[in-house]
CSV table of C-alpha atoms in Angstrom, one decimal:
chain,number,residue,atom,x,y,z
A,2,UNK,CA,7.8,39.4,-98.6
A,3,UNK,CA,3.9,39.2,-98.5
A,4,UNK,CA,1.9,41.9,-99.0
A,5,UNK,CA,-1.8,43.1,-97.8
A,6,UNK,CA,-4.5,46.2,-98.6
A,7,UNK,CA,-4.8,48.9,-96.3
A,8,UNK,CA,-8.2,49.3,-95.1
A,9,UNK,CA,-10.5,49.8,-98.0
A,10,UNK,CA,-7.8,51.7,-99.9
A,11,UNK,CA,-6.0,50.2,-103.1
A,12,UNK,CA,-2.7,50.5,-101.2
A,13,UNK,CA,-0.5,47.7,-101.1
A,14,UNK,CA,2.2,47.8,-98.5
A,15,UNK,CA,4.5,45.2,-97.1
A,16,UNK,CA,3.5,42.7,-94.0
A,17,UNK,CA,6.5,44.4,-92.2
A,18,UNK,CA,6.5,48.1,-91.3
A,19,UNK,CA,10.2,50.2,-91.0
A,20,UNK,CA,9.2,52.4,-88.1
A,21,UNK,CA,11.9,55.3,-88.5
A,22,UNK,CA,11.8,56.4,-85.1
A,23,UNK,CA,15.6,55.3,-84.6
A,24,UNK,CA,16.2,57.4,-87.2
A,25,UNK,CA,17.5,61.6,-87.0
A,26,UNK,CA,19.8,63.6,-85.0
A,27,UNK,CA,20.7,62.2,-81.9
A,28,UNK,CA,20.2,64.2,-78.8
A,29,UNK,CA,17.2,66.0,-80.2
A,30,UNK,CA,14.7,63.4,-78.9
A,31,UNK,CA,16.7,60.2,-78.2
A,32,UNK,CA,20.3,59.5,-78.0
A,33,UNK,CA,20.8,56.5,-79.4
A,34,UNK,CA,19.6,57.7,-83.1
A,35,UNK,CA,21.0,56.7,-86.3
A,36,UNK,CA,23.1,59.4,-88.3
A,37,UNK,CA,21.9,59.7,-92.1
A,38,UNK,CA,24.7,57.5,-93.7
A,39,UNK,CA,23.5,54.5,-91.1
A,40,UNK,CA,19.7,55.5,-91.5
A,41,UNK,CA,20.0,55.1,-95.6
A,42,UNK,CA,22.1,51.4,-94.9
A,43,UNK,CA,19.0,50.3,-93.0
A,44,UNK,CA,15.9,51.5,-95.5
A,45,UNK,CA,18.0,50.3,-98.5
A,46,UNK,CA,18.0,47.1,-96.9
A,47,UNK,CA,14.2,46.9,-96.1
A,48,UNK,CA,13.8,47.9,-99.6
A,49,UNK,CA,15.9,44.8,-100.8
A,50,UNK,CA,14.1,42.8,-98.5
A,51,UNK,CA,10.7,43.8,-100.3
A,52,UNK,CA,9.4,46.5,-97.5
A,53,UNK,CA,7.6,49.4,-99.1
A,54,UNK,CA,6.2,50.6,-95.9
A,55,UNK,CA,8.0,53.4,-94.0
A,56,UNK,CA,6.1,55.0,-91.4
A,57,UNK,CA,8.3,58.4,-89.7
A,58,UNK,CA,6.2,61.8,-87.9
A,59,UNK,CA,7.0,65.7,-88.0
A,60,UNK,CA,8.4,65.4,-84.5
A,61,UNK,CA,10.7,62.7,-84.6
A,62,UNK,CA,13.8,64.1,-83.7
A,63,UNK,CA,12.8,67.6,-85.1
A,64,UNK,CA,12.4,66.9,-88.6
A,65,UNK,CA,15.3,64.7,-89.3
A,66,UNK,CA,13.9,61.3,-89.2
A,67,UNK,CA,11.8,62.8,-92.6
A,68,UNK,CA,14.5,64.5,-93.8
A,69,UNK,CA,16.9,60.9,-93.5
A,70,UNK,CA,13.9,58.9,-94.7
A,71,UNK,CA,13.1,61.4,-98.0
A,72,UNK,CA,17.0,61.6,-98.6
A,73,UNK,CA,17.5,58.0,-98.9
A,74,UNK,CA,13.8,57.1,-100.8
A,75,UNK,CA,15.1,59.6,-103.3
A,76,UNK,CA,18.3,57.8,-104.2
A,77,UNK,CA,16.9,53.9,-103.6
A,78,UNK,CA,13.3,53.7,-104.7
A,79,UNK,CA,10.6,55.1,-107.3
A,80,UNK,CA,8.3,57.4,-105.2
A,81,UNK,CA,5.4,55.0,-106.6
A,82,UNK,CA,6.8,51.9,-105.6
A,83,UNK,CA,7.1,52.9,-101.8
A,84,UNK,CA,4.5,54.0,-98.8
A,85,UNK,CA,5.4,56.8,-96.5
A,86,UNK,CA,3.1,57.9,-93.7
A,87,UNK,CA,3.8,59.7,-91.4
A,88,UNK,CA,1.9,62.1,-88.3
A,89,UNK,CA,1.0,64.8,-86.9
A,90,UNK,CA,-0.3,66.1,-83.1
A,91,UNK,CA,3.5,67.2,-81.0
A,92,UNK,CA,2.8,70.4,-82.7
A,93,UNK,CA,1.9,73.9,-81.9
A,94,UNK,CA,-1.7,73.8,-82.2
A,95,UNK,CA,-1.7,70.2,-82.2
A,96,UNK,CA,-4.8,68.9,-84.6
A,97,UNK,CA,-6.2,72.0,-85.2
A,98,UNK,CA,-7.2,72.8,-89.0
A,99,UNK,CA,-4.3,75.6,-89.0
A,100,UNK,CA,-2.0,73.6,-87.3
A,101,UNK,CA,-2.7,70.1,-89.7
A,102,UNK,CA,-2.5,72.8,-92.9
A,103,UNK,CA,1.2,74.0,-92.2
A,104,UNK,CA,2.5,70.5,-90.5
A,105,UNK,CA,1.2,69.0,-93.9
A,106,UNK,CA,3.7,71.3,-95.8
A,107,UNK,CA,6.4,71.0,-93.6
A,108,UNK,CA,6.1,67.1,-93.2
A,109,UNK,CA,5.9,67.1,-97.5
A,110,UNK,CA,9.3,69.4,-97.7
A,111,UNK,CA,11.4,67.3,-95.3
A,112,UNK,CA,10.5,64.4,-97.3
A,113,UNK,CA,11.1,66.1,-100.5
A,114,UNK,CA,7.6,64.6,-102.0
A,115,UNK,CA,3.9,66.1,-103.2
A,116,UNK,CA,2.2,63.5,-101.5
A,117,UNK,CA,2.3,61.4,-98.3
A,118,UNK,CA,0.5,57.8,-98.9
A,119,UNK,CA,-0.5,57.8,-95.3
A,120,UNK,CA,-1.4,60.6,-92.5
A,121,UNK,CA,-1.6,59.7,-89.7
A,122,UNK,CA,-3.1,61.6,-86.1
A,123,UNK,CA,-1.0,60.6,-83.6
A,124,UNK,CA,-3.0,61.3,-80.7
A,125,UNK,CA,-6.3,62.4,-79.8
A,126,UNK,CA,-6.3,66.3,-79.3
A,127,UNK,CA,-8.8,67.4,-76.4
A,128,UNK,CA,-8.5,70.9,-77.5
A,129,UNK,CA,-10.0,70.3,-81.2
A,130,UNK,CA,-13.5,69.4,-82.2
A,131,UNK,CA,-13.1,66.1,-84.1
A,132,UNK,CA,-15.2,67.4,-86.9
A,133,UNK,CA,-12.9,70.2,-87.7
A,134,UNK,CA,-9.4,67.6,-87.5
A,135,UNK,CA,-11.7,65.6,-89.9
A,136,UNK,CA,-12.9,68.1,-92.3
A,137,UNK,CA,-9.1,69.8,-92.3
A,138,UNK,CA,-7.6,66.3,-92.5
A,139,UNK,CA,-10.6,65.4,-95.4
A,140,UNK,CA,-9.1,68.7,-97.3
A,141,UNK,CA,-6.1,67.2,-97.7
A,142,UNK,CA,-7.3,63.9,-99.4
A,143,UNK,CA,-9.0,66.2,-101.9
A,144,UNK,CA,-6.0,68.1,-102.7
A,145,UNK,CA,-3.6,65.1,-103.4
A,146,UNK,CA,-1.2,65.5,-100.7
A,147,UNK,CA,-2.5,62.7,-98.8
A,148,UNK,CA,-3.7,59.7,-100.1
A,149,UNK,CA,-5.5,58.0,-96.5
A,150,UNK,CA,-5.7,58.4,-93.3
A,151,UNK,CA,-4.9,56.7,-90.2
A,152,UNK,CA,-4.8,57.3,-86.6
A,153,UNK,CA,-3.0,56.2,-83.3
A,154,UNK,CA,-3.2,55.6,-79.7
A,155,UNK,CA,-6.3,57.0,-78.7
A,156,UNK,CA,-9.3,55.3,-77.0
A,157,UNK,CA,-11.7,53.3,-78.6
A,158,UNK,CA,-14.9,55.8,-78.2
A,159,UNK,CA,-12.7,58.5,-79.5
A,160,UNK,CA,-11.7,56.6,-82.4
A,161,UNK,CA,-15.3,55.6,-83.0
A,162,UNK,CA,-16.7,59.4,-82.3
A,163,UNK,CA,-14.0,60.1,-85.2
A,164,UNK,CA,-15.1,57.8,-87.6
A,165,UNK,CA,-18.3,58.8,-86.9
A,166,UNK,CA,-17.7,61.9,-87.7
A,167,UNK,CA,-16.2,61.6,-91.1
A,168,UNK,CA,-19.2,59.0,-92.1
A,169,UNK,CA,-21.6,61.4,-91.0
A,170,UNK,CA,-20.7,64.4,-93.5
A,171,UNK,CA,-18.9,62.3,-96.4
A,172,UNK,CA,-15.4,62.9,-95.3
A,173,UNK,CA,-13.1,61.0,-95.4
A,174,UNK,CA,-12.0,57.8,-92.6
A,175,UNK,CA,-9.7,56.5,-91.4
A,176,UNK,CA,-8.2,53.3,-93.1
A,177,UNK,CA,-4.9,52.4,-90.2
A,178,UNK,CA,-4.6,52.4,-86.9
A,179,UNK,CA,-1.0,52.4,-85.1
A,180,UNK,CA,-1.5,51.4,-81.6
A,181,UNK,CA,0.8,50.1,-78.9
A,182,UNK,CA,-0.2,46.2,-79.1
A,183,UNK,CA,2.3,43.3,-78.4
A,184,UNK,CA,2.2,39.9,-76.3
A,185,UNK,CA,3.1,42.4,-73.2
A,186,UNK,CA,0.6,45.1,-74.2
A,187,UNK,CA,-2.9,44.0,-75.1
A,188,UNK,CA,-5.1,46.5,-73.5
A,189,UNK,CA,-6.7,47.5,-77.0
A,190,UNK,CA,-8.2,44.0,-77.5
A,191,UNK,CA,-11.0,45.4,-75.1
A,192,UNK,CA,-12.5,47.9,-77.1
A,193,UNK,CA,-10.0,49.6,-79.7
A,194,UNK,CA,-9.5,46.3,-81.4
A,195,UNK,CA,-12.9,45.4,-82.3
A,196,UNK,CA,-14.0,48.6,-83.6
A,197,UNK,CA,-11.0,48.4,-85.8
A,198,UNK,CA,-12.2,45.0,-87.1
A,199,UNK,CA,-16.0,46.3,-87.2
A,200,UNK,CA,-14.9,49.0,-89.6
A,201,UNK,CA,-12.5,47.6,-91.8
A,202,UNK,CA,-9.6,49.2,-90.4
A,203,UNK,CA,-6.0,47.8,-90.8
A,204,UNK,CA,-4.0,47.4,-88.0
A,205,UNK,CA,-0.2,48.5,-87.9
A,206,UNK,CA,0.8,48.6,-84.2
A,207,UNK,CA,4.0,50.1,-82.9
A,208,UNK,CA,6.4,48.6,-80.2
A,209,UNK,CA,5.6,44.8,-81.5
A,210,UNK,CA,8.5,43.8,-79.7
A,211,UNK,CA,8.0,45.6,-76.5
A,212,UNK,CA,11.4,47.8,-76.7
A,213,UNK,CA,12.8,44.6,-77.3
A,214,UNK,CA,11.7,42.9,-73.7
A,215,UNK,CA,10.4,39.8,-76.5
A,216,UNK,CA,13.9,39.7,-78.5
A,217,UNK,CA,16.1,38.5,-75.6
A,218,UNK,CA,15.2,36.4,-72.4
A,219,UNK,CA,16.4,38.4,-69.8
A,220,UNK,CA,14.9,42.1,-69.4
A,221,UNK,CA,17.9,44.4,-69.7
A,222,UNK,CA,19.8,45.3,-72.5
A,223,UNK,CA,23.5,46.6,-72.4
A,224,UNK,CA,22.5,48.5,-75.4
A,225,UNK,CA,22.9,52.2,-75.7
A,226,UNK,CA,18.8,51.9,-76.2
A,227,UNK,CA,18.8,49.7,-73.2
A,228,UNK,CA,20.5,51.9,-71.6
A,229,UNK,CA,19.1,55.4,-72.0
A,230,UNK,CA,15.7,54.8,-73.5
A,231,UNK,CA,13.6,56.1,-70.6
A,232,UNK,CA,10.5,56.3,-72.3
A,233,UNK,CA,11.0,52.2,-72.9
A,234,UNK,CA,11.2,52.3,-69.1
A,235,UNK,CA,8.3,54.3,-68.2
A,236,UNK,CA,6.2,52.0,-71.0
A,237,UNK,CA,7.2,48.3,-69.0
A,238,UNK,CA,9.2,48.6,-66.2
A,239,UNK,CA,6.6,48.6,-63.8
A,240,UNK,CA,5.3,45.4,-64.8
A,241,UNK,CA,8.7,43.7,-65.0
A,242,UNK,CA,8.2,41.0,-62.7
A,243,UNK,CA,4.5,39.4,-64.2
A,244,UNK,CA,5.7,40.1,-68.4
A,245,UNK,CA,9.0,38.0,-67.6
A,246,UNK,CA,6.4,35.1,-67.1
A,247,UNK,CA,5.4,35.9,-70.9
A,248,UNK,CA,8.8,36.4,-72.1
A,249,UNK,CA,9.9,33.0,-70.7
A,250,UNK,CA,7.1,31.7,-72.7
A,251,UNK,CA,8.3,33.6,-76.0
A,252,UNK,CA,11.6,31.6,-75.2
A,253,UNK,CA,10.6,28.7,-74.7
A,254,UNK,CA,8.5,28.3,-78.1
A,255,UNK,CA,11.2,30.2,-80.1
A,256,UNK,CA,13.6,27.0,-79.0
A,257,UNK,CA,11.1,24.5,-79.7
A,258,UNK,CA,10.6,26.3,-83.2
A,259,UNK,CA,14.4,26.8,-83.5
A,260,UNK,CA,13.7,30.7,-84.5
A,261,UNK,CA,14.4,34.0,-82.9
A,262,UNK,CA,12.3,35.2,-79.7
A,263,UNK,CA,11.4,38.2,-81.9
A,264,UNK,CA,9.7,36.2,-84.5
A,265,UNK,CA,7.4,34.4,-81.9
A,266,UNK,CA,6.2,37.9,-81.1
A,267,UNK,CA,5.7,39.1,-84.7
A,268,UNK,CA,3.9,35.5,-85.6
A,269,UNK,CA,1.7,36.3,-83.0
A,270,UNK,CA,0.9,39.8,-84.2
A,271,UNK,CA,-0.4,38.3,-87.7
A,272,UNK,CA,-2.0,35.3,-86.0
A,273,UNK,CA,-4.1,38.2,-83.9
A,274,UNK,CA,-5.2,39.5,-87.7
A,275,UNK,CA,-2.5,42.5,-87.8
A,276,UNK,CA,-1.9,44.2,-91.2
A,277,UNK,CA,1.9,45.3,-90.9
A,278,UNK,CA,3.8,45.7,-87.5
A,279,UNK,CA,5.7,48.5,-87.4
A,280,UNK,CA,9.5,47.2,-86.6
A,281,UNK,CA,11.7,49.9,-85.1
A,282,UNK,CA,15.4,48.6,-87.0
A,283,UNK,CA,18.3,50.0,-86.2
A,284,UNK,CA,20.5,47.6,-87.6
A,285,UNK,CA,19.6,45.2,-90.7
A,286,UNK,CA,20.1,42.1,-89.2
A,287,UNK,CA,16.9,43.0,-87.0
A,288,UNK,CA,14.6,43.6,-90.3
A,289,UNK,CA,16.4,40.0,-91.8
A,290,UNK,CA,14.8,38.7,-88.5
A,291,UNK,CA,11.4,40.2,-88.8
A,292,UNK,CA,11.0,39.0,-92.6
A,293,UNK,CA,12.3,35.4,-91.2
A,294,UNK,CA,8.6,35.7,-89.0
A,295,UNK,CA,6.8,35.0,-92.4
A,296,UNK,CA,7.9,31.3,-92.4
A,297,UNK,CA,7.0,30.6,-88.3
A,298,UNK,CA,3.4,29.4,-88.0
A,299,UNK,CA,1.6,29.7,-85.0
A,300,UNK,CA,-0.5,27.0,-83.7
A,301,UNK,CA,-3.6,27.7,-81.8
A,302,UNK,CA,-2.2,25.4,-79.0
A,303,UNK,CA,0.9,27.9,-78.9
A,304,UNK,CA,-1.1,30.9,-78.9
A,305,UNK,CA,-3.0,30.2,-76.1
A,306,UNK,CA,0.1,29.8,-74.1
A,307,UNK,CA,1.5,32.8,-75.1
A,308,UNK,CA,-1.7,34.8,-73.8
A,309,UNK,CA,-2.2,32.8,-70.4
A,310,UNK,CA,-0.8,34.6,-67.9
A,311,UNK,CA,-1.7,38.1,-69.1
A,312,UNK,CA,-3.1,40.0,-66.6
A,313,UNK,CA,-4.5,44.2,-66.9
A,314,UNK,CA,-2.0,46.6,-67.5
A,315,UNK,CA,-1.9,50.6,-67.0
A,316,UNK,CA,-2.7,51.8,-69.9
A,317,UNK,CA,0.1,53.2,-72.2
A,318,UNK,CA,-0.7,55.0,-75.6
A,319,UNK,CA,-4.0,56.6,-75.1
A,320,UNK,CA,-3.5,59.8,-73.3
A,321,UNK,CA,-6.2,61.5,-70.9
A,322,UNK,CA,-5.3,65.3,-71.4
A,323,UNK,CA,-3.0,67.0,-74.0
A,324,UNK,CA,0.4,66.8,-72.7
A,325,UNK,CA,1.9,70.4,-72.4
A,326,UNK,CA,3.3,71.8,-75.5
A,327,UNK,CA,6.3,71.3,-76.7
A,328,UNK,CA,6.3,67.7,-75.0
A,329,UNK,CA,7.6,65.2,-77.1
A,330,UNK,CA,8.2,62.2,-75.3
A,331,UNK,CA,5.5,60.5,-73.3
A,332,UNK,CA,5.5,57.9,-70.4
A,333,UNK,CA,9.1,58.9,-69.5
A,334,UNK,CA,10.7,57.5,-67.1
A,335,UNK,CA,12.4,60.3,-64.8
């Protein structure tokens, strides 16, 4: 495994992410969610493999993704020798100061830890003046229960209004951004991207693999995920027809490379400059396949073929109102 800072911070984490989405309950938030006994299989794997990096949030599957995550930590790893982050915003009151000061708590419990390494917003909140979610989120850095901050999908100015803010009255910024970025998603390279780049911020983007449209060269998945993950759907369905140009294209230099499809895509994401793709495992043979990514090199020829026939996509990830609360899954298909 290789390993890289996080923004400015002293923070080392691994050049692979476990996202632990696919981990809690299942039927609180998706169905096809690993039970604790599976969950702990997969994160003592990533942790043999060399990840350090777990990234989970308060509403993933009501709590239990933390409380799976914390469980197995506690019985696999040193506290000190592993990353959490996790998020906040599919709460009551969103990114409010009162809402970010009892989601902190909560977050800290389920994990059964003092400290997160990593808290991240995960979406902008129209309803909150950004100075008070910085100055709340600031408080927490100065307390010890947070170490840095980070942020997700959100658009650039209101990522840049943020920072802003936090430089402006010697709070503290934010070090990570987790946005939606793959070979069939690059709408952030516009604006989000840069300003990431301009202000040393690391990048650790979510979906790498596109709900898996860049493991496998056809677009459906027999899968219980490929199945019933409608918020997968809602993300790419609609532009089936031009990313299977792309996909072909994934195919074709995995073959050439004799690798897997899905290390194409994550090559790509560290030729682009990304930190640590966040890789959504639910079985250990797909993290064995992510770390494999560390020996394919990208040529510039190769990556220029990947990116040739993208064309504009709907934006997915930055939202343009709060959803209504108590919504926890966006861009659903119904």
């Amino acid at each position: 495994m290789e390993y890289t800072k996080l923004g400015n911070t002293d923070i080392e984490v691994s050049r692979l992410c476990l996202g632990c989405m696919g981990f809690g309950k299942a039927g609180v938030m998706h169905d096809w969610t690993l039970d604790e006994a599976q969950s702990e299989a997969v994160i003592k794997h990533a942790l043999e493999l060399g990840i350090n990096f777990f990234d989970t949030a308060n509403g993933y599957s009501a709590g239990t993704s933390e409380e799976y995550l914390g469980a197995a930590i506690k019985k696999n790893a040193e506290r000190d020798k592993v990353v959490i982050a996790s998020k906040v915003y599919f709460n009551e009151g969103r990114l409010s100061k009162k809402a970010i000061m009892r989601e902190i708590d909560g977050t800290l419990s389920r994990l059964g830890t003092d400290y997160l390494d990593l808290y991240i917003i995960h979406r902008f909140d129209y309803d909150t003046p950004v100075e008070e979610t910085m100055e709340a989120l600031h408080e927490l850095v100065k307390a010890g229960k947070v170490r840095a901050l980070g942020a997700s999908a959100m658009y650039g100015y209101q990522f840049y209004n943020m920072q802003l803010a936090a430089r402006d009255n010697g709070w503290t910024p934010f070090s990570a951004m987790e946005n939606h970025y793959n070979l069939l998603y690059r709408e952030d390279e516009r604006e989000l991207i840069p300003i990431c780049r301009q202000m040393d911020v690391s990048l650790i983007p979510y979906s790498p693999l596109a709900a898996g449209h860049l493991a496998r060269p056809k677009w459906r998945s027999d899968s219980v995920r490929g199945r019933t993950d409608r918020v997968a759907m809602g993300k790419y369905d609609r532009m089936e027809q031009q990313d299977m140009l792309i996909v072909e294209r994934v195919s074709e230099i995995a073959q050439r490379y004799g690798c897997k499809m899905s290390q194409i895509a994550v090559a790509w994401l560290w030729a682009k400059g990304v930190a640590s793709p966040i890789i959504g495992a639910t079985k250990t043979s797909y993290l064995d396949d992510a770390a494999g990514a560390l020996d394919v090199k990208l040529t510039d020829e190769d990556i220029a073929y990947l990116e040739e026939l993208y064309l504009p996509h709907p934006v997915v990830g930055a939202i343009d109102k709060n959803p209504e609360q108590g919504t926890i899954l966006l861009d659903e298909k119904k």
